[in-house]
Amino acid sequence: MKENKDLMPIGRFSKSCRLSIKTLRYYDKEGLLNPAFVDQQTGYRYYSHAQAQKAIMIAMLRSLDISLSQVRTMLECDKVQLKTLLNREQQRIEVELARQQQALQSIKRIAQAGELIPYDIAIRHEPDYAVCQRSCKTTMECMIEDSANLIYALFDELQTMGRTYEHPVMCIYEDPDSSGQIIMHACVGVSKPFPQLNLADITSIDGGSAAWLTHHGSYLELGIAYHSLFAWAQQRGYEPRAAMREIYLNDPANTPDEQLITEVILPIRT
């Protein structure tokens, strides 16, 4: 190979970019940063000075936990597209941070209780409820927002009819289907004479035996309440007979998260 002042062997290029040789070879393998020249006789890789900026930008994006496919796209797109992609990454990280915060709070709850089921669980008889109800399909990520929207919509419709809401304020969650979709029923208690509602149905929620617990705190931590209730019921040989229910005992619109009170109820066969 003839001497070319613009080309650096991989070792010197590695030091100039503060990237390991192993990392540079990996970028080459993935097609992110190919050497400017490869000596066919020796197999030595050579890089140009102009490639240093690209190498450092790849490393920076990877340090932000951005996937290789996204890095490849970001290196090739214009400023408008780059801003869109970075906004998506920001949203992804915000969701992940929220999940991590939820996990942290749940771990703290379990640690404080000193046992894996950090609730007092018992059996009680649930009464039948007359409710107005609206239903929708949701996902684990959207269920809190969707349930709140439906419940407040029920409040508004009852108020329009000159009625106030009654106990219970409840959501019933069917098991997720194969695609992760969950059918959710938002319910608000009503009494006779039943109002004629345009957007909601009047229906009856059957009572009966149920295992239940009281959850104090954010709705985001309800996952461990569900697991605790199922584990407790299975350990004692109780089989579910209907979908899980949540009854909300205060209003999140004017209650701090740590003061929210939710009854989590699993109808069972006894």
mmCIF file of C-alpha atoms in Angstrom:
data_model
loop_
_atom_site.group_PDB
_atom_site.id
_atom_site.type_symbol
_atom_site.label_atom_id
_atom_site.label_comp_id
_atom_site.label_asym_id
_atom_site.label_seq_id
_atom_site.Cartn_x
_atom_site.Cartn_y
_atom_site.Cartn_z
ATOM 1 C CA MET A 1 0.000 0.000 0.000
ATOM 2 C CA LYS A 2 1.300 3.463 -0.912
ATOM 3 C CA GLU A 3 1.559 5.939 1.944
ATOM 4 C CA ASN A 4 -1.523 8.107 2.220
ATOM 5 C CA LYS A 5 -1.452 10.820 4.881
ATOM 6 C CA ASP A 6 -5.251 10.908 4.990
ATOM 7 C CA LEU A 7 -5.505 7.255 6.039
ATOM 8 C CA MET A 8 -4.876 5.873 9.515
ATOM 9 C CA PRO A 9 -4.497 2.227 10.505
ATOM 10 C CA ILE A 10 -7.275 0.959 12.728
ATOM 11 C CA GLY A 11 -5.132 1.169 15.882
ATOM 12 C CA ARG A 12 -4.372 4.875 15.469
ATOM 13 C CA PHE A 13 -7.928 5.625 14.358
ATOM 14 C CA SER A 14 -9.181 3.785 17.445
ATOM 15 C CA LYS A 15 -7.124 6.012 19.730
ATOM 16 C CA SER A 16 -8.106 9.212 17.899
ATOM 17 C CA CYS A 17 -11.835 8.390 18.307
ATOM 18 C CA ARG A 18 -11.458 6.835 21.778
ATOM 19 C CA LEU A 19 -13.173 3.690 20.512
ATOM 20 C CA SER A 20 -11.877 0.158 20.854
ATOM 21 C CA ILE A 21 -10.704 -1.811 17.842
ATOM 22 C CA LYS A 22 -13.356 -4.396 18.698
ATOM 23 C CA THR A 23 -16.055 -1.700 18.499
ATOM 24 C CA LEU A 24 -14.782 -0.440 15.138
ATOM 25 C CA ARG A 25 -14.817 -3.961 13.742
ATOM 26 C CA TYR A 26 -18.358 -4.379 15.024
ATOM 27 C CA TYR A 27 -19.457 -1.150 13.313
ATOM 28 C CA ASP A 28 -17.854 -2.448 10.116
ATOM 29 C CA LYS A 29 -19.654 -5.791 10.402
ATOM 30 C CA GLU A 30 -23.001 -4.026 10.905
ATOM 31 C CA GLY A 31 -22.408 -1.716 7.951
ATOM 32 C CA LEU A 32 -22.401 1.442 10.081
ATOM 33 C CA LEU A 33 -18.799 2.462 9.458
ATOM 34 C CA ASN A 34 -16.757 0.620 6.851
ATOM 35 C CA PRO A 35 -13.013 1.259 6.547
ATOM 36 C CA ALA A 36 -11.973 3.665 3.824
ATOM 37 C CA PHE A 37 -9.477 1.101 2.611
ATOM 38 C CA VAL A 38 -8.709 -2.571 3.335
ATOM 39 C CA ASP A 39 -5.330 -3.935 2.245
ATOM 40 C CA GLN A 40 -6.173 -7.098 0.320
ATOM 41 C CA GLN A 41 -2.786 -8.666 1.068
ATOM 42 C CA THR A 42 -2.667 -8.070 4.813
ATOM 43 C CA GLY A 43 -6.355 -7.493 5.644
ATOM 44 C CA TYR A 44 -5.396 -4.356 7.565
ATOM 45 C CA ARG A 45 -8.131 -1.762 7.887
ATOM 46 C CA TYR A 46 -7.500 1.916 7.282
ATOM 47 C CA TYR A 47 -9.767 4.858 8.062
ATOM 48 C CA SER A 48 -9.758 8.450 6.876
ATOM 49 C CA HIS A 49 -9.645 11.487 9.165
ATOM 50 C CA ALA A 50 -13.046 12.482 7.773
ATOM 51 C CA GLN A 51 -14.574 9.300 9.239
ATOM 52 C CA ALA A 52 -13.683 10.228 12.809
ATOM 53 C CA GLN A 53 -16.722 12.450 13.296
ATOM 54 C CA LYS A 54 -19.084 9.738 12.065
ATOM 55 C CA ALA A 55 -17.456 7.160 14.353
ATOM 56 C CA ILE A 56 -17.868 9.429 17.363
ATOM 57 C CA MET A 57 -21.493 10.232 16.473
ATOM 58 C CA ILE A 58 -22.312 6.523 16.226
ATOM 59 C CA ALA A 59 -20.756 5.949 19.640
ATOM 60 C CA MET A 60 -22.676 8.876 21.110
ATOM 61 C CA LEU A 61 -26.019 7.626 19.793
ATOM 62 C CA ARG A 62 -25.301 4.097 20.997
ATOM 63 C CA SER A 63 -24.434 5.460 24.457
ATOM 64 C CA LEU A 64 -27.977 6.877 24.531
ATOM 65 C CA ASP A 65 -29.350 3.343 24.098
ATOM 66 C CA ILE A 66 -30.495 3.982 20.541
ATOM 67 C CA SER A 67 -30.737 0.816 18.476
ATOM 68 C CA LEU A 68 -28.376 0.072 15.599
ATOM 69 C CA SER A 69 -31.189 0.287 13.062
ATOM 70 C CA GLN A 70 -32.199 3.708 14.373
ATOM 71 C CA VAL A 71 -28.581 4.897 14.409
ATOM 72 C CA ARG A 72 -28.207 3.846 10.778
ATOM 73 C CA THR A 73 -31.350 5.794 9.841
ATOM 74 C CA MET A 74 -30.280 8.884 11.809
ATOM 75 C CA LEU A 75 -26.933 8.996 10.044
ATOM 76 C CA GLU A 76 -28.644 9.159 6.667
ATOM 77 C CA CYS A 77 -31.682 11.396 7.269
ATOM 78 C CA ASP A 78 -32.151 15.158 7.042
ATOM 79 C CA LYS A 79 -32.665 17.525 10.000
ATOM 80 C CA VAL A 80 -36.456 17.335 9.965
ATOM 81 C CA GLN A 81 -36.431 13.542 9.936
ATOM 82 C CA LEU A 82 -33.740 13.493 12.622
ATOM 83 C CA LYS A 83 -35.859 15.638 14.931
ATOM 84 C CA THR A 84 -38.825 13.283 14.445
ATOM 85 C CA LEU A 85 -36.702 10.225 15.210
ATOM 86 C CA LEU A 86 -35.182 11.826 18.307
ATOM 87 C CA ASN A 87 -38.637 12.804 19.573
ATOM 88 C CA ARG A 88 -39.692 9.154 19.260
ATOM 89 C CA GLU A 89 -36.618 8.070 21.200
ATOM 90 C CA GLN A 90 -37.435 10.640 23.875
ATOM 91 C CA GLN A 91 -40.951 9.224 24.223
ATOM 92 C CA ARG A 92 -39.575 5.670 24.362
ATOM 93 C CA ILE A 93 -37.185 6.571 27.180
ATOM 94 C CA GLU A 94 -39.894 8.447 29.100
ATOM 95 C CA VAL A 95 -42.104 5.337 28.974
ATOM 96 C CA GLU A 96 -39.215 3.169 30.132
ATOM 97 C CA LEU A 97 -38.397 5.578 32.973
ATOM 98 C CA ALA A 98 -42.032 5.467 34.102
ATOM 99 C CA ARG A 99 -41.899 1.665 34.108
ATOM 100 C CA GLN A 100 -38.667 1.695 36.087
ATOM 101 C CA GLN A 101 -40.139 4.143 38.600
ATOM 102 C CA GLN A 102 -43.188 1.898 38.944
ATOM 103 C CA ALA A 103 -40.952 -1.115 39.534
ATOM 104 C CA LEU A 104 -38.941 0.813 42.136
ATOM 105 C CA GLN A 105 -42.057 1.800 44.083
ATOM 106 C CA SER A 106 -43.360 -1.771 43.984
ATOM 107 C CA ILE A 107 -40.042 -3.124 45.273
ATOM 108 C CA LYS A 108 -40.129 -0.579 48.099
ATOM 109 C CA ARG A 109 -43.660 -1.684 48.996
ATOM 110 C CA ILE A 110 -42.661 -5.360 49.112
ATOM 111 C CA ALA A 111 -39.472 -4.607 51.062
ATOM 112 C CA GLN A 112 -41.389 -2.568 53.630
ATOM 113 C CA ALA A 113 -43.897 -5.392 54.108
ATOM 114 C CA GLY A 114 -41.083 -7.936 54.389
ATOM 115 C CA GLU A 115 -42.974 -10.504 52.327
ATOM 116 C CA LEU A 116 -43.784 -11.128 48.676
ATOM 117 C CA ILE A 117 -47.522 -10.594 49.174
ATOM 118 C CA PRO A 118 -47.621 -7.161 50.825
ATOM 119 C CA TYR A 119 -51.412 -7.062 51.406
ATOM 120 C CA ASP A 120 -54.021 -8.328 53.825
ATOM 121 C CA ILE A 121 -56.335 -10.477 51.694
ATOM 122 C CA ALA A 122 -59.695 -11.909 52.715
ATOM 123 C CA ILE A 123 -62.962 -13.280 51.307
ATOM 124 C CA ARG A 124 -66.193 -11.306 51.367
ATOM 125 C CA HIS A 125 -69.607 -11.395 49.737
ATOM 126 C CA GLU A 126 -70.028 -8.809 46.989
ATOM 127 C CA PRO A 127 -73.556 -7.424 46.466
ATOM 128 C CA ASP A 128 -75.220 -7.107 43.068
ATOM 129 C CA TYR A 129 -74.738 -3.648 41.586
ATOM 130 C CA ALA A 130 -76.919 -1.673 39.166
ATOM 131 C CA VAL A 131 -74.586 0.457 37.073
ATOM 132 C CA CYS A 132 -74.308 2.512 33.942
ATOM 133 C CA GLN A 133 -71.520 1.109 31.832
ATOM 134 C CA ARG A 134 -69.300 1.964 28.902
ATOM 135 C CA SER A 135 -66.751 -0.416 27.413
ATOM 136 C CA CYS A 136 -63.699 -0.204 25.190
ATOM 137 C CA LYS A 137 -60.615 -2.098 24.122
ATOM 138 C CA THR A 138 -57.372 -0.989 25.740
ATOM 139 C CA THR A 139 -53.827 -2.163 26.532
ATOM 140 C CA MET A 140 -51.747 -2.386 29.693
ATOM 141 C CA GLU A 141 -50.001 0.857 28.736
ATOM 142 C CA CYS A 142 -53.234 2.800 28.155
ATOM 143 C CA MET A 143 -55.674 1.253 30.633
ATOM 144 C CA ILE A 144 -55.306 3.913 33.367
ATOM 145 C CA GLU A 145 -55.896 6.783 30.939
ATOM 146 C CA ASP A 146 -58.710 4.995 29.104
ATOM 147 C CA SER A 147 -60.503 4.003 32.313
ATOM 148 C CA ALA A 148 -60.337 7.564 33.632
ATOM 149 C CA ASN A 149 -61.700 8.952 30.360
ATOM 150 C CA LEU A 150 -64.668 6.572 30.371
ATOM 151 C CA ILE A 151 -65.495 7.083 34.037
ATOM 152 C CA TYR A 152 -65.446 10.868 33.758
ATOM 153 C CA ALA A 153 -67.559 10.594 30.599
ATOM 154 C CA LEU A 154 -70.106 8.601 32.645
ATOM 155 C CA PHE A 155 -70.052 11.287 35.348
ATOM 156 C CA ASP A 156 -70.731 13.956 32.722
ATOM 157 C CA GLU A 157 -73.598 12.039 31.131
ATOM 158 C CA LEU A 158 -75.247 11.405 34.500
ATOM 159 C CA GLN A 159 -74.859 15.066 35.416
ATOM 160 C CA THR A 160 -76.473 16.061 32.122
ATOM 161 C CA MET A 161 -79.460 13.915 33.114
ATOM 162 C CA GLY A 162 -79.639 15.625 36.496
ATOM 163 C CA ARG A 163 -78.274 12.572 38.318
ATOM 164 C CA THR A 164 -75.296 12.143 40.606
ATOM 165 C CA TYR A 165 -73.050 9.106 40.567
ATOM 166 C CA GLU A 166 -73.341 6.477 43.269
ATOM 167 C CA HIS A 167 -71.210 3.642 44.619
ATOM 168 C CA PRO A 168 -69.464 1.816 43.081
ATOM 169 C CA VAL A 169 -67.102 3.604 40.723
ATOM 170 C CA MET A 170 -65.602 0.518 39.166
ATOM 171 C CA CYS A 171 -63.661 -0.926 36.254
ATOM 172 C CA ILE A 172 -63.825 -4.566 35.177
ATOM 173 C CA TYR A 173 -60.928 -5.917 33.121
ATOM 174 C CA GLU A 174 -61.254 -9.005 30.947
ATOM 175 C CA ASP A 175 -58.142 -11.143 30.371
ATOM 176 C CA PRO A 176 -55.879 -9.891 27.537
ATOM 177 C CA ASP A 177 -56.315 -11.573 24.162
ATOM 178 C CA SER A 178 -53.437 -12.957 22.083
ATOM 179 C CA SER A 179 -52.566 -9.472 20.800
ATOM 180 C CA GLY A 180 -52.537 -7.899 24.281
ATOM 181 C CA GLN A 181 -55.887 -6.145 23.869
ATOM 182 C CA ILE A 182 -58.016 -5.905 27.012
ATOM 183 C CA ILE A 183 -61.767 -5.355 27.071
ATOM 184 C CA MET A 184 -62.487 -2.882 29.851
ATOM 185 C CA HIS A 185 -65.887 -2.023 31.333
ATOM 186 C CA ALA A 186 -66.135 1.287 33.193
ATOM 187 C CA CYS A 187 -69.073 1.301 35.608
ATOM 188 C CA VAL A 188 -70.784 3.867 37.849
ATOM 189 C CA GLY A 189 -73.575 2.982 40.250
ATOM 190 C CA VAL A 190 -77.134 4.205 39.553
ATOM 191 C CA SER A 191 -80.454 3.772 41.345
ATOM 192 C CA LYS A 192 -84.043 3.529 40.175
ATOM 193 C CA PRO A 193 -85.679 5.070 38.269
ATOM 194 C CA PHE A 194 -82.876 4.358 35.825
ATOM 195 C CA PRO A 195 -82.006 7.256 33.493
ATOM 196 C CA GLN A 196 -82.212 6.965 29.703
ATOM 197 C CA LEU A 197 -78.596 7.440 28.655
ATOM 198 C CA ASN A 198 -77.375 7.981 25.093
ATOM 199 C CA LEU A 199 -73.802 6.704 25.394
ATOM 200 C CA ALA A 200 -73.980 4.220 28.267
ATOM 201 C CA ASP A 201 -75.911 1.048 29.041
ATOM 202 C CA ILE A 202 -77.715 0.244 32.275
ATOM 203 C CA THR A 203 -76.707 -3.224 33.435
ATOM 204 C CA SER A 204 -76.367 -5.421 36.505
ATOM 205 C CA ILE A 205 -73.046 -6.639 37.910
ATOM 206 C CA ASP A 206 -73.510 -9.940 39.711
ATOM 207 C CA GLY A 207 -72.246 -10.251 43.241
ATOM 208 C CA GLY A 208 -71.094 -13.323 45.140
ATOM 209 C CA SER A 209 -67.977 -14.569 46.883
ATOM 210 C CA ALA A 210 -64.763 -12.707 46.148
ATOM 211 C CA ALA A 211 -61.199 -12.441 47.358
ATOM 212 C CA TRP A 212 -60.256 -8.814 47.890
ATOM 213 C CA LEU A 213 -57.605 -6.436 49.114
ATOM 214 C CA THR A 214 -57.207 -2.693 49.593
ATOM 215 C CA HIS A 215 -54.410 -0.954 47.698
ATOM 216 C CA HIS A 216 -53.138 2.393 48.988
ATOM 217 C CA GLY A 217 -51.158 4.377 46.440
ATOM 218 C CA SER A 218 -50.687 4.956 42.734
ATOM 219 C CA TYR A 219 -52.680 3.024 40.159
ATOM 220 C CA LEU A 220 -49.337 2.314 38.466
ATOM 221 C CA GLU A 221 -48.517 -0.095 41.314
ATOM 222 C CA LEU A 222 -51.692 -2.158 40.981
ATOM 223 C CA GLY A 223 -49.812 -4.882 39.124
ATOM 224 C CA ILE A 224 -48.424 -6.352 42.351
ATOM 225 C CA ALA A 225 -51.929 -6.237 43.859
ATOM 226 C CA TYR A 226 -53.201 -8.371 40.974
ATOM 227 C CA HIS A 227 -50.354 -10.862 41.297
ATOM 228 C CA SER A 228 -50.798 -11.026 45.066
ATOM 229 C CA LEU A 229 -54.523 -11.679 44.784
ATOM 230 C CA PHE A 230 -54.143 -14.414 42.175
ATOM 231 C CA ALA A 231 -51.325 -16.095 44.117
ATOM 232 C CA TRP A 232 -53.305 -15.992 47.366
ATOM 233 C CA ALA A 233 -56.413 -17.462 45.706
ATOM 234 C CA GLN A 234 -54.512 -20.211 43.884
ATOM 235 C CA GLN A 235 -52.652 -21.217 47.032
ATOM 236 C CA ARG A 236 -56.002 -21.812 48.737
ATOM 237 C CA GLY A 237 -57.598 -23.598 45.815
ATOM 238 C CA TYR A 238 -60.023 -20.839 44.784
ATOM 239 C CA GLU A 239 -60.801 -20.559 41.067
ATOM 240 C CA PRO A 240 -61.827 -17.262 39.434
ATOM 241 C CA ARG A 241 -65.447 -17.153 38.262
ATOM 242 C CA ALA A 242 -65.481 -13.679 36.687
ATOM 243 C CA ALA A 243 -63.131 -10.894 35.600
ATOM 244 C CA MET A 244 -61.052 -8.865 38.028
ATOM 245 C CA ARG A 245 -62.604 -5.652 39.346
ATOM 246 C CA GLU A 246 -61.276 -2.421 40.753
ATOM 247 C CA ILE A 247 -63.432 -0.162 42.937
ATOM 248 C CA TYR A 248 -62.123 3.382 43.385
ATOM 249 C CA LEU A 249 -62.830 4.923 46.775
ATOM 250 C CA ASN A 250 -61.553 8.413 46.032
ATOM 251 C CA ASP A 251 -61.110 10.688 43.025
ATOM 252 C CA PRO A 252 -57.654 10.914 41.388
ATOM 253 C CA ALA A 253 -58.575 14.365 40.093
ATOM 254 C CA ASN A 254 -58.238 15.832 43.587
ATOM 255 C CA THR A 255 -56.262 13.160 45.467
ATOM 256 C CA PRO A 256 -52.452 12.769 45.551
ATOM 257 C CA ASP A 257 -51.249 9.447 44.142
ATOM 258 C CA GLU A 258 -49.973 8.214 47.496
ATOM 259 C CA GLN A 259 -53.434 8.744 49.042
ATOM 260 C CA LEU A 260 -55.466 6.902 46.403
ATOM 261 C CA ILE A 261 -57.477 3.958 47.735
ATOM 262 C CA THR A 262 -58.501 1.094 45.456
ATOM 263 C CA GLU A 263 -60.249 -2.148 46.286
ATOM 264 C CA VAL A 264 -59.066 -4.962 44.013
ATOM 265 C CA ILE A 265 -61.589 -7.779 43.793
ATOM 266 C CA LEU A 266 -61.361 -11.274 42.316
ATOM 267 C CA PRO A 267 -64.738 -13.088 42.099
ATOM 268 C CA ILE A 268 -64.136 -16.720 43.094
ATOM 269 C CA ARG A 269 -65.902 -20.072 43.366
ATOM 270 C CA THR A 270 -66.069 -21.328 46.937
#
